[in-house]
């Protein structure tokens, strides 16, 4: 579904992604972990070209990522993205946030889009907030609305860029629960996160990044029980201590 | 006082012309302002350059000079418009530059994440602008836009210099007959103040009505 080959990315002189190869099969859930500044978010953002790759190729569902214009917009419609800071449209109600993409990009009729949006809000458990504005919702509710907005486009793959990092601790689980159920339903997901519990529960594969490289990649049980590299052992010992 | 009441129809016509000129010009300047602000943030360098050149040219020339140039110079190369149309075009083009800068400031208040989220659901640049960026950016600068509209109203009086009989010119004409400058121009001034107050009220109303829930 997603195929990355020889991906490099520079921010000025900073070499943030170094020769990344990553293949994600349809229905697979890949969790990307690693220390801050290791390039995991940048990798995630390159996959729908919010960041342009410096070198290398990215294919989504067999199609190379278009450089710009309408073709790129069409591709992005198929690649859902959930952001750390939610990024719901502040001037629109939750319902209008969700129907914007389907009505404007997919040309779905408004009543039908509303119906689908309500079903999605039901699914993420905030149907009663449909007519609220984002600022009236808690962080967890906003992130669930953002997930519903991404799902409304019926994406082939969903990218999560640290979806729970901006949340109060007690709201993390309500978002993770939604993500776990999506994973169980067979959604192809690439998740950048610090939630090792989620990785254990829902991931098919854990990818460990450090200093712009993929250092290790394997089944979550193997990775957490017996990391093969010193760098991964060091990382895990630091975050799993408490 | 008699000087005013005896010439109500002249003042009335002048006032109507001023209001018409203000409304037409405001609409034109807003459209131009949105287009130019959009050019200035466009992803294509050439478009950005065009937007910047527009703002730099029209902010850095006096309106009166532009009016005179348009009305008296263009006919020499065979281009003529009715006086009202000429004045409306020039004032709209001039105020459009100021509105463009205010609107660009508004666009800059909209977080980068909003644009990224818009692109991430597959909206094109134009769609993101129309449905996500501009609705929020414009709301942030309703007050400055109102101020520019008031300045625009005051600037319509310069149309008098190129022969449009708007409120200031009408007052001038009445004064030539009555020779009572204090009464005549105070009357005209009060009319301008009233119009400016109305613009201010509308601005305040819009700002409250359209406020984004935060």
GROMACS .gro file of C-alpha atoms in nm:
model
  456
    1UNK     CA    1   0.000   0.000   0.000
    2UNK     CA    2   0.282   0.235   0.094
    3UNK     CA    3   0.628   0.190  -0.047
    4UNK     CA    4   0.920   0.417   0.041
    5UNK     CA    5   1.260   0.368  -0.121
    6UNK     CA    6   1.586   0.547  -0.054
    7UNK     CA    7   1.414   0.848   0.099
    8UNK     CA    8   1.637   1.136   0.206
    9UNK     CA    9   1.527   1.469   0.346
   10UNK     CA   10   1.726   1.776   0.433
   11UNK     CA   11   1.620   2.087   0.622
   12UNK     CA   12   1.893   2.320   0.501
   13UNK     CA   13   2.217   2.158   0.609
   14UNK     CA   14   2.032   1.926   0.850
   15UNK     CA   15   2.005   1.572   0.715
   16UNK     CA   16   1.686   1.453   0.888
   17UNK     CA   17   1.597   1.140   0.690
   18UNK     CA   18   1.875   0.911   0.573
   19UNK     CA   19   1.801   0.643   0.318
   20UNK     CA   20   1.464   0.531   0.450
   21UNK     CA   21   1.312   0.213   0.307
   22UNK     CA   22   0.968   0.120   0.433
   23UNK     CA   23   0.693  -0.096   0.289
   24UNK     CA   24   0.352  -0.113   0.447
   25UNK     CA   25   0.103  -0.374   0.327
   26UNK     CA   26  -0.271  -0.314   0.301
   27UNK     CA   27  -0.433  -0.360   0.641
   28UNK     CA   28  -0.102  -0.343   0.822
   29UNK     CA   29  -0.055  -0.126   1.130
   30UNK     CA   30   0.297   0.011   1.159
   31UNK     CA   31   0.397   0.204   1.468
   32UNK     CA   32   0.699   0.431   1.438
   33UNK     CA   33   0.883   0.502   1.760
   34UNK     CA   34   1.207   0.673   1.848
   35UNK     CA   35   1.357   0.966   2.035
   36UNK     CA   36   1.265   1.328   1.956
   37UNK     CA   37   1.438   1.457   1.647
   38UNK     CA   38   1.483   1.110   1.502
   39UNK     CA   39   1.279   1.204   1.194
   40UNK     CA   40   0.961   1.005   1.261
   41UNK     CA   41   0.723   1.299   1.218
   42UNK     CA   42   0.909   1.416   0.908
   43UNK     CA   43   0.879   1.069   0.758
   44UNK     CA   44   0.506   1.072   0.832
   45UNK     CA   45   0.465   1.417   0.673
   46UNK     CA   46   0.663   1.315   0.365
   47UNK     CA   47   0.410   1.038   0.296
   48UNK     CA   48   0.143   1.289   0.192
   49UNK     CA   49   0.395   1.545   0.079
   50UNK     CA   50   0.334   1.802   0.351
   51UNK     CA   51   0.713   1.784   0.339
   52UNK     CA   52   0.878   1.730   0.004
   53UNK     CA   53   1.131   1.451  -0.012
   54UNK     CA   54   1.486   1.552  -0.098
   55UNK     CA   55   1.564   1.226  -0.276
   56UNK     CA   56   1.409   0.882  -0.316
   57UNK     CA   57   1.065   0.758  -0.414
   58UNK     CA   58   0.733   0.720  -0.239
   59UNK     CA   59   0.447   0.518  -0.383
   60UNK     CA   60   0.096   0.500  -0.244
   61UNK     CA   61  -0.112   0.208  -0.371
   62UNK     CA   62   0.130   0.162  -0.660
   63UNK     CA   63   0.115   0.527  -0.769
   64UNK     CA   64   0.419   0.751  -0.729
   65UNK     CA   65   0.345   1.062  -0.521
   66UNK     CA   66   0.257   1.349  -0.762
   67UNK     CA   67   0.469   1.661  -0.726
   68UNK     CA   68   0.190   1.917  -0.698
   69UNK     CA   69  -0.143   2.043  -0.826
   70UNK     CA   70  -0.468   1.854  -0.859
   71UNK     CA   71  -0.306   1.514  -0.883
   72UNK     CA   72  -0.142   1.571  -0.545
   73UNK     CA   73  -0.471   1.693  -0.398
   74UNK     CA   74  -0.641   1.376  -0.525
   75UNK     CA   75  -0.375   1.160  -0.368
   76UNK     CA   76  -0.399   1.341  -0.036
   77UNK     CA   77  -0.770   1.274  -0.034
   78UNK     CA   78  -0.680   0.903  -0.024
   79UNK     CA   79  -0.424   0.945   0.253
   80UNK     CA   80  -0.583   1.054   0.579
   81UNK     CA   81  -0.379   1.244   0.834
   82UNK     CA   82  -0.432   1.303   1.202
   83UNK     CA   83  -0.218   1.576   1.355
   84UNK     CA   84  -0.071   1.621   1.701
   85UNK     CA   85  -0.253   1.955   1.739
   86UNK     CA   86  -0.583   1.830   1.586
   87UNK     CA   87  -0.603   2.123   1.340
   88UNK     CA   88  -0.981   2.121   1.324
   89UNK     CA   89  -1.114   2.418   1.126
   90UNK     CA   90  -1.193   2.671   1.399
   91UNK     CA   91  -1.471   2.856   1.219
   92UNK     CA   92  -1.673   2.545   1.137
   93UNK     CA   93  -1.882   2.315   1.351
   94UNK     CA   94  -1.759   1.962   1.406
   95UNK     CA   95  -2.011   1.835   1.151
   96UNK     CA   96  -1.900   2.091   0.889
   97UNK     CA   97  -1.538   2.002   0.957
   98UNK     CA   98  -1.617   1.646   0.861
   99UNK     CA   99  -1.838   1.716   0.557
  100UNK     CA  100  -1.603   1.973   0.398
  101UNK     CA  101  -1.376   1.716   0.234
  102UNK     CA  102  -1.648   1.478   0.110
  103UNK     CA  103  -1.862   1.760  -0.035
  104UNK     CA  104  -1.580   1.964  -0.192
  105UNK     CA  105  -1.333   1.694  -0.293
  106UNK     CA  106  -1.547   1.384  -0.342
  107UNK     CA  107  -1.854   1.579  -0.460
  108UNK     CA  108  -2.082   1.386  -0.226
  109UNK     CA  109  -2.428   1.546  -0.193
  110UNK     CA  110  -2.464   1.742   0.130
  111UNK     CA  111  -2.742   1.535   0.295
  112UNK     CA  112  -2.553   1.215   0.226
  113UNK     CA  113  -2.227   1.365   0.358
  114UNK     CA  114  -2.405   1.475   0.675
  115UNK     CA  115  -2.547   1.129   0.725
  116UNK     CA  116  -2.204   0.969   0.686
  117UNK     CA  117  -2.050   1.230   0.915
  118UNK     CA  118  -2.308   1.159   1.186
  119UNK     CA  119  -2.238   0.786   1.157
  120UNK     CA  120  -1.865   0.854   1.199
  121UNK     CA  121  -1.924   1.081   1.497
  122UNK     CA  122  -2.138   0.806   1.647
  123UNK     CA  123  -1.852   0.567   1.594
  124UNK     CA  124  -1.596   0.787   1.768
  125UNK     CA  125  -1.847   0.859   2.043
  126UNK     CA  126  -1.912   1.233   2.005
  127UNK     CA  127  -2.235   1.247   1.804
  128UNK     CA  128  -2.376   1.488   2.063
  129UNK     CA  129  -2.101   1.739   1.975
  130UNK     CA  130  -2.185   1.758   1.602
  131UNK     CA  131  -2.301   2.118   1.616
  132UNK     CA  132  -2.035   2.245   1.855
  133UNK     CA  133  -1.730   2.439   1.748
  134UNK     CA  134  -1.390   2.277   1.801
  135UNK     CA  135  -1.293   2.515   2.082
  136UNK     CA  136  -1.593   2.394   2.283
  137UNK     CA  137  -1.460   2.039   2.289
  138UNK     CA  138  -1.197   1.878   2.511
  139UNK     CA  139  -0.867   1.777   2.352
  140UNK     CA  140  -0.968   1.412   2.336
  141UNK     CA  141  -1.299   1.498   2.174
  142UNK     CA  142  -1.124   1.725   1.924
  143UNK     CA  143  -0.883   1.451   1.828
  144UNK     CA  144  -1.168   1.203   1.784
  145UNK     CA  145  -1.345   1.458   1.562
  146UNK     CA  146  -1.021   1.493   1.364
  147UNK     CA  147  -1.007   1.116   1.320
  148UNK     CA  148  -1.368   1.122   1.199
  149UNK     CA  149  -1.274   1.398   0.954
  150UNK     CA  150  -0.993   1.185   0.815
  151UNK     CA  151  -1.216   0.875   0.795
  152UNK     CA  152  -1.487   1.067   0.609
  153UNK     CA  153  -1.262   1.071   0.303
  154UNK     CA  154  -1.255   0.688   0.310
  155UNK     CA  155  -0.876   0.692   0.292
  156UNK     CA  156  -0.667   0.398   0.177
  157UNK     CA  157  -0.417   0.466   0.452
  158UNK     CA  158  -0.427   0.675   0.770
  159UNK     CA  159  -0.125   0.861   0.903
  160UNK     CA  160  -0.112   0.957   1.271
  161UNK     CA  161   0.151   1.214   1.372
  162UNK     CA  162   0.178   1.185   1.750
  163UNK     CA  163  -0.201   1.190   1.791
  164UNK     CA  164  -0.199   1.178   2.170
  165UNK     CA  165   0.105   1.393   2.252
  166UNK     CA  166  -0.097   1.711   2.305
  167UNK     CA  167  -0.359   1.545   2.525
  168UNK     CA  168  -0.413   1.542   2.898
  169UNK     CA  169  -0.330   1.196   3.031
  170UNK     CA  170  -0.689   1.103   3.106
  171UNK     CA  171  -0.791   1.175   2.747
  172UNK     CA  172  -0.524   0.964   2.584
  173UNK     CA  173  -0.716   0.640   2.617
  174UNK     CA  174  -1.037   0.761   2.454
  175UNK     CA  175  -0.832   0.841   2.143
  176UNK     CA  176  -0.625   0.522   2.157
  177UNK     CA  177  -0.943   0.314   2.190
  178UNK     CA  178  -1.072   0.459   1.863
  179UNK     CA  179  -0.736   0.385   1.698
  180UNK     CA  180  -0.729   0.028   1.830
  181UNK     CA  181  -1.076  -0.036   1.690
  182UNK     CA  182  -0.972   0.106   1.353
  183UNK     CA  183  -0.669  -0.121   1.351
  184UNK     CA  184  -0.889  -0.419   1.434
  185UNK     CA  185  -1.115  -0.335   1.141
  186UNK     CA  186  -0.827  -0.363   0.899
  187UNK     CA  187  -0.741   0.001   0.831
  188UNK     CA  188  -0.389   0.051   0.700
  189UNK     CA  189  -0.223   0.276   0.956
  190UNK     CA  190   0.114   0.438   1.010
  191UNK     CA  191   0.132   0.573   1.361
  192UNK     CA  192   0.406   0.793   1.504
  193UNK     CA  193   0.364   0.777   1.879
  194UNK     CA  194   0.522   0.751   2.220
  195UNK     CA  195   0.241   0.525   2.341
  196UNK     CA  196   0.418   0.192   2.377
  197UNK     CA  197   0.097   0.038   2.511
  198UNK     CA  198  -0.073   0.111   2.181
  199UNK     CA  199   0.221  -0.037   1.992
  200UNK     CA  200   0.193  -0.356   2.195
  201UNK     CA  201  -0.183  -0.383   2.157
  202UNK     CA  202  -0.243  -0.283   1.799
  203UNK     CA  203   0.077  -0.285   1.594
  204UNK     CA  204   0.165  -0.551   1.342
  205UNK     CA  205   0.512  -0.407   1.325
  206UNK     CA  206   0.719  -0.160   1.522
  207UNK     CA  207   0.972   0.056   1.341
  208UNK     CA  208   1.240   0.217   1.555
  209UNK     CA  209   1.406   0.531   1.419
  210UNK     CA  210   1.710   0.713   1.543
  211UNK     CA  211   1.905   0.998   1.390
  212UNK     CA  212   1.714   0.988   1.062
  213UNK     CA  213   1.751   0.615   1.001
  214UNK     CA  214   1.533   0.311   1.054
  215UNK     CA  215   1.746   0.124   1.303
  216UNK     CA  216   1.522  -0.168   1.377
  217UNK     CA  217   1.193  -0.311   1.259
  218UNK     CA  218   1.001  -0.610   1.389
  219UNK     CA  219   0.696  -0.757   1.557
  220UNK     CA  220   0.605  -0.563   1.873
  221UNK     CA  221   0.653  -0.863   2.103
  222UNK     CA  222   1.006  -0.923   1.974
  223UNK     CA  223   1.095  -0.556   1.972
  224UNK     CA  224   0.987  -0.488   2.328
  225UNK     CA  225   1.111  -0.819   2.471
  226UNK     CA  226   1.444  -0.837   2.293
  227UNK     CA  227   1.551  -0.532   2.097
  228UNK     CA  228   1.838  -0.624   1.867
  229UNK     CA  229   2.027  -0.296   1.868
  230UNK     CA  230   2.201  -0.115   2.150
  231UNK     CA  231   2.027   0.212   2.054
  232UNK     CA  232   1.680   0.055   2.081
  233UNK     CA  233   1.768  -0.110   2.415
  234UNK     CA  234   1.886   0.224   2.546
  235UNK     CA  235   1.568   0.400   2.423
  236UNK     CA  236   1.337   0.139   2.571
  237UNK     CA  237   1.517   0.133   2.904
  238UNK     CA  238   1.467   0.509   2.929
  239UNK     CA  239   1.096   0.516   2.850
  240UNK     CA  240   0.985   0.190   3.011
  241UNK     CA  241   1.157   0.251   3.342
  242UNK     CA  242   0.861   0.413   3.516
  243UNK     CA  243  -2.869   7.720   0.835
  244UNK     CA  244  -3.071   7.866   0.546
  245UNK     CA  245  -2.774   7.802   0.323
  246UNK     CA  246  -2.821   7.430   0.390
  247UNK     CA  247  -3.200   7.405   0.376
  248UNK     CA  248  -3.220   7.611   0.058
  249UNK     CA  249  -2.995   7.364  -0.125
  250UNK     CA  250  -3.112   7.032   0.012
  251UNK     CA  251  -3.144   6.876  -0.331
  252UNK     CA  252  -2.783   6.963  -0.427
  253UNK     CA  253  -2.660   6.821  -0.096
  254UNK     CA  254  -2.885   6.521  -0.142
  255UNK     CA  255  -2.746   6.445  -0.486
  256UNK     CA  256  -2.392   6.493  -0.359
  257UNK     CA  257  -2.454   6.263  -0.064
  258UNK     CA  258  -2.608   5.993  -0.285
  259UNK     CA  259  -2.310   6.013  -0.521
  260UNK     CA  260  -2.068   5.983  -0.227
  261UNK     CA  261  -2.255   5.679  -0.093
  262UNK     CA  262  -2.269   5.519  -0.437
  263UNK     CA  263  -1.902   5.584  -0.496
  264UNK     CA  264  -1.816   5.445  -0.152
  265UNK     CA  265  -2.022   5.128  -0.194
  266UNK     CA  266  -1.907   5.050  -0.547
  267UNK     CA  267  -1.546   5.123  -0.458
  268UNK     CA  268  -1.555   4.920  -0.136
  269UNK     CA  269  -1.684   4.614  -0.320
  270UNK     CA  270  -1.423   4.656  -0.593
  271UNK     CA  271  -1.142   4.720  -0.347
  272UNK     CA  272  -1.238   4.416  -0.136
  273UNK     CA  273  -1.233   4.188  -0.440
  274UNK     CA  274  -0.900   4.333  -0.554
  275UNK     CA  275  -0.765   4.314  -0.199
  276UNK     CA  276  -0.852   3.945  -0.172
  277UNK     CA  277  -0.700   3.869  -0.512
  278UNK     CA  278  -0.380   4.063  -0.440
  279UNK     CA  279  -0.343   3.917  -0.088
  280UNK     CA  280  -0.386   3.573  -0.244
  281UNK     CA  281  -0.118   3.652  -0.502
  282UNK     CA  282   0.117   3.756  -0.224
  283UNK     CA  283   0.090   3.417  -0.053
  284UNK     CA  284   0.070   3.208  -0.372
  285UNK     CA  285   0.312   2.918  -0.408
  286UNK     CA  286   0.433   3.054  -0.745
  287UNK     CA  287   0.714   3.314  -0.713
  288UNK     CA  288   0.599   3.511  -1.019
  289UNK     CA  289   0.250   3.556  -0.873
  290UNK     CA  290   0.399   3.669  -0.540
  291UNK     CA  291   0.612   3.923  -0.727
  292UNK     CA  292   0.306   4.058  -0.911
  293UNK     CA  293   0.117   4.095  -0.581
  294UNK     CA  294   0.411   4.272  -0.417
  295UNK     CA  295   0.458   4.505  -0.715
  296UNK     CA  296   0.088   4.596  -0.706
  297UNK     CA  297   0.098   4.688  -0.338
  298UNK     CA  298   0.424   4.879  -0.366
  299UNK     CA  299   0.306   5.083  -0.664
  300UNK     CA  300  -0.036   5.180  -0.538
  301UNK     CA  301   0.055   5.235  -0.173
  302UNK     CA  302   0.342   5.459  -0.270
  303UNK     CA  303   0.160   5.700  -0.500
  304UNK     CA  304  -0.078   5.975  -0.384
  305UNK     CA  305  -0.442   5.905  -0.468
  306UNK     CA  306  -0.489   6.253  -0.613
  307UNK     CA  307  -0.199   6.201  -0.851
  308UNK     CA  308  -0.346   5.870  -0.964
  309UNK     CA  309  -0.687   6.029  -1.018
  310UNK     CA  310  -0.545   6.313  -1.223
  311UNK     CA  311  -0.328   6.076  -1.423
  312UNK     CA  312  -0.619   5.845  -1.500
  313UNK     CA  313  -0.871   6.115  -1.586
  314UNK     CA  314  -0.649   6.357  -1.778
  315UNK     CA  315  -0.369   6.139  -1.916
  316UNK     CA  316  -0.555   5.834  -2.043
  317UNK     CA  317  -0.778   6.033  -2.282
  318UNK     CA  318  -0.464   6.154  -2.461
  319UNK     CA  319  -0.402   5.794  -2.568
  320UNK     CA  320  -0.766   5.749  -2.659
  321UNK     CA  321  -0.904   5.581  -2.347
  322UNK     CA  322  -1.196   5.757  -2.181
  323UNK     CA  323  -1.443   5.655  -1.914
  324UNK     CA  324  -1.729   5.851  -1.758
  325UNK     CA  325  -1.597   6.057  -1.464
  326UNK     CA  326  -1.776   5.854  -1.196
  327UNK     CA  327  -1.644   5.528  -1.342
  328UNK     CA  328  -1.290   5.668  -1.361
  329UNK     CA  329  -1.297   5.781  -1.000
  330UNK     CA  330  -1.444   5.448  -0.886
  331UNK     CA  331  -1.177   5.247  -1.070
  332UNK     CA  332  -0.887   5.455  -0.940
  333UNK     CA  333  -1.006   5.462  -0.578
  334UNK     CA  334  -1.081   5.087  -0.583
  335UNK     CA  335  -0.738   5.009  -0.725
  336UNK     CA  336  -0.570   5.236  -0.469
  337UNK     CA  337  -0.762   5.116  -0.162
  338UNK     CA  338  -0.730   4.759  -0.288
  339UNK     CA  339  -0.358   4.779  -0.210
  340UNK     CA  340  -0.428   4.878   0.152
  341UNK     CA  341  -0.700   4.614   0.190
  342UNK     CA  342  -0.465   4.352   0.043
  343UNK     CA  343  -0.213   4.422   0.319
  344UNK     CA  344  -0.479   4.407   0.591
  345UNK     CA  345  -0.613   4.081   0.449
  346UNK     CA  346  -0.264   3.937   0.423
  347UNK     CA  347  -0.212   4.020   0.790
  348UNK     CA  348  -0.536   3.831   0.862
  349UNK     CA  349  -0.422   3.532   0.659
  350UNK     CA  350  -0.099   3.529   0.857
  351UNK     CA  351  -0.295   3.491   1.182
  352UNK     CA  352  -0.434   3.158   1.060
  353UNK     CA  353  -0.212   2.880   1.186
  354UNK     CA  354  -0.004   2.674   0.947
  355UNK     CA  355  -0.182   2.366   1.080
  356UNK     CA  356  -0.512   2.484   0.933
  357UNK     CA  357  -0.363   2.497   0.584
  358UNK     CA  358  -0.196   2.160   0.634
  359UNK     CA  359  -0.521   2.002   0.752
  360UNK     CA  360  -0.702   2.151   0.452
  361UNK     CA  361  -0.444   2.011   0.213
  362UNK     CA  362  -0.443   1.678   0.394
  363UNK     CA  363  -0.811   1.618   0.316
  364UNK     CA  364  -0.741   1.685  -0.052
  365UNK     CA  365  -0.851   2.045  -0.094
  366UNK     CA  366  -0.665   2.231  -0.368
  367UNK     CA  367  -0.483   2.558  -0.292
  368UNK     CA  368  -0.785   2.758  -0.408
  369UNK     CA  369  -1.031   2.549  -0.209
  370UNK     CA  370  -0.820   2.571   0.108
  371UNK     CA  371  -0.807   2.944   0.067
  372UNK     CA  372  -1.178   2.980   0.008
  373UNK     CA  373  -1.313   2.739   0.267
  374UNK     CA  374  -1.051   2.742   0.541
  375UNK     CA  375  -0.795   3.022   0.527
  376UNK     CA  376  -0.987   3.330   0.410
  377UNK     CA  377  -1.298   3.277   0.628
  378UNK     CA  378  -1.072   3.275   0.934
  379UNK     CA  379  -0.821   3.533   0.812
  380UNK     CA  380  -1.088   3.787   0.720
  381UNK     CA  381  -1.261   3.747   1.056
  382UNK     CA  382  -0.937   3.840   1.228
  383UNK     CA  383  -0.911   4.173   1.047
  384UNK     CA  384  -1.270   4.299   1.030
  385UNK     CA  385  -1.176   4.603   1.240
  386UNK     CA  386  -0.879   4.715   1.027
  387UNK     CA  387  -1.087   4.656   0.713
  388UNK     CA  388  -1.356   4.882   0.862
  389UNK     CA  389  -1.094   5.150   0.924
  390UNK     CA  390  -0.976   5.130   0.565
  391UNK     CA  391  -1.338   5.158   0.447
  392UNK     CA  392  -1.375   5.478   0.650
  393UNK     CA  393  -1.053   5.612   0.498
  394UNK     CA  394  -1.193   5.514   0.159
  395UNK     CA  395  -1.509   5.711   0.229
  396UNK     CA  396  -1.302   6.018   0.314
  397UNK     CA  397  -1.089   5.966   0.002
  398UNK     CA  398  -1.394   5.972  -0.224
  399UNK     CA  399  -1.391   6.350  -0.167
  400UNK     CA  400  -1.081   6.363  -0.389
  401UNK     CA  401  -1.308   6.267  -0.680
  402UNK     CA  402  -1.421   6.630  -0.661
  403UNK     CA  403  -1.083   6.725  -0.806
  404UNK     CA  404  -1.161   6.539  -1.128
  405UNK     CA  405  -1.512   6.672  -1.168
  406UNK     CA  406  -1.733   6.423  -0.988
  407UNK     CA  407  -2.005   6.614  -0.805
  408UNK     CA  408  -2.004   6.419  -0.480
  409UNK     CA  409  -2.071   6.564  -0.136
  410UNK     CA  410  -1.759   6.781  -0.109
  411UNK     CA  411  -1.803   6.921  -0.460
  412UNK     CA  412  -2.173   6.978  -0.394
  413UNK     CA  413  -2.085   7.171  -0.077
  414UNK     CA  414  -1.829   7.368  -0.272
  415UNK     CA  415  -2.088   7.454  -0.537
  416UNK     CA  416  -2.341   7.565  -0.276
  417UNK     CA  417  -2.079   7.776  -0.104
  418UNK     CA  418  -2.000   7.954  -0.431
  419UNK     CA  419  -2.362   8.069  -0.436
  420UNK     CA  420  -2.421   8.130  -0.066
  421UNK     CA  421  -2.072   8.229   0.057
  422UNK     CA  422  -2.137   8.073   0.396
  423UNK     CA  423  -1.844   7.833   0.429
  424UNK     CA  424  -1.890   7.759   0.799
  425UNK     CA  425  -2.249   7.638   0.769
  426UNK     CA  426  -2.200   7.465   0.433
  427UNK     CA  427  -1.884   7.271   0.512
  428UNK     CA  428  -1.988   7.191   0.869
  429UNK     CA  429  -2.306   7.043   0.724
  430UNK     CA  430  -2.108   6.834   0.477
  431UNK     CA  431  -1.865   6.732   0.752
  432UNK     CA  432  -2.150   6.612   0.972
  433UNK     CA  433  -2.280   6.402   0.684
  434UNK     CA  434  -1.935   6.239   0.645
  435UNK     CA  435  -1.923   6.175   1.019
  436UNK     CA  436  -2.263   6.010   1.007
  437UNK     CA  437  -2.156   5.782   0.721
  438UNK     CA  438  -1.834   5.695   0.904
  439UNK     CA  439  -2.031   5.612   1.219
  440UNK     CA  440  -2.255   5.380   1.018
  441UNK     CA  441  -1.949   5.199   0.876
  442UNK     CA  442  -1.811   5.172   1.230
  443UNK     CA  443  -2.136   5.025   1.359
  444UNK     CA  444  -2.157   4.774   1.075
  445UNK     CA  445  -1.796   4.674   1.142
  446UNK     CA  446  -1.867   4.618   1.510
  447UNK     CA  447  -2.180   4.419   1.432
  448UNK     CA  448  -1.996   4.199   1.182
  449UNK     CA  449  -1.715   4.141   1.427
  450UNK     CA  450  -1.955   4.022   1.698
  451UNK     CA  451  -2.170   3.817   1.462
  452UNK     CA  452  -1.880   3.640   1.293
  453UNK     CA  453  -1.654   3.593   1.595
  454UNK     CA  454  -1.497   3.248   1.599
  455UNK     CA  455  -1.580   3.057   1.916
  456UNK     CA  456  -1.255   3.021   2.107
   0.00000   0.00000   0.00000
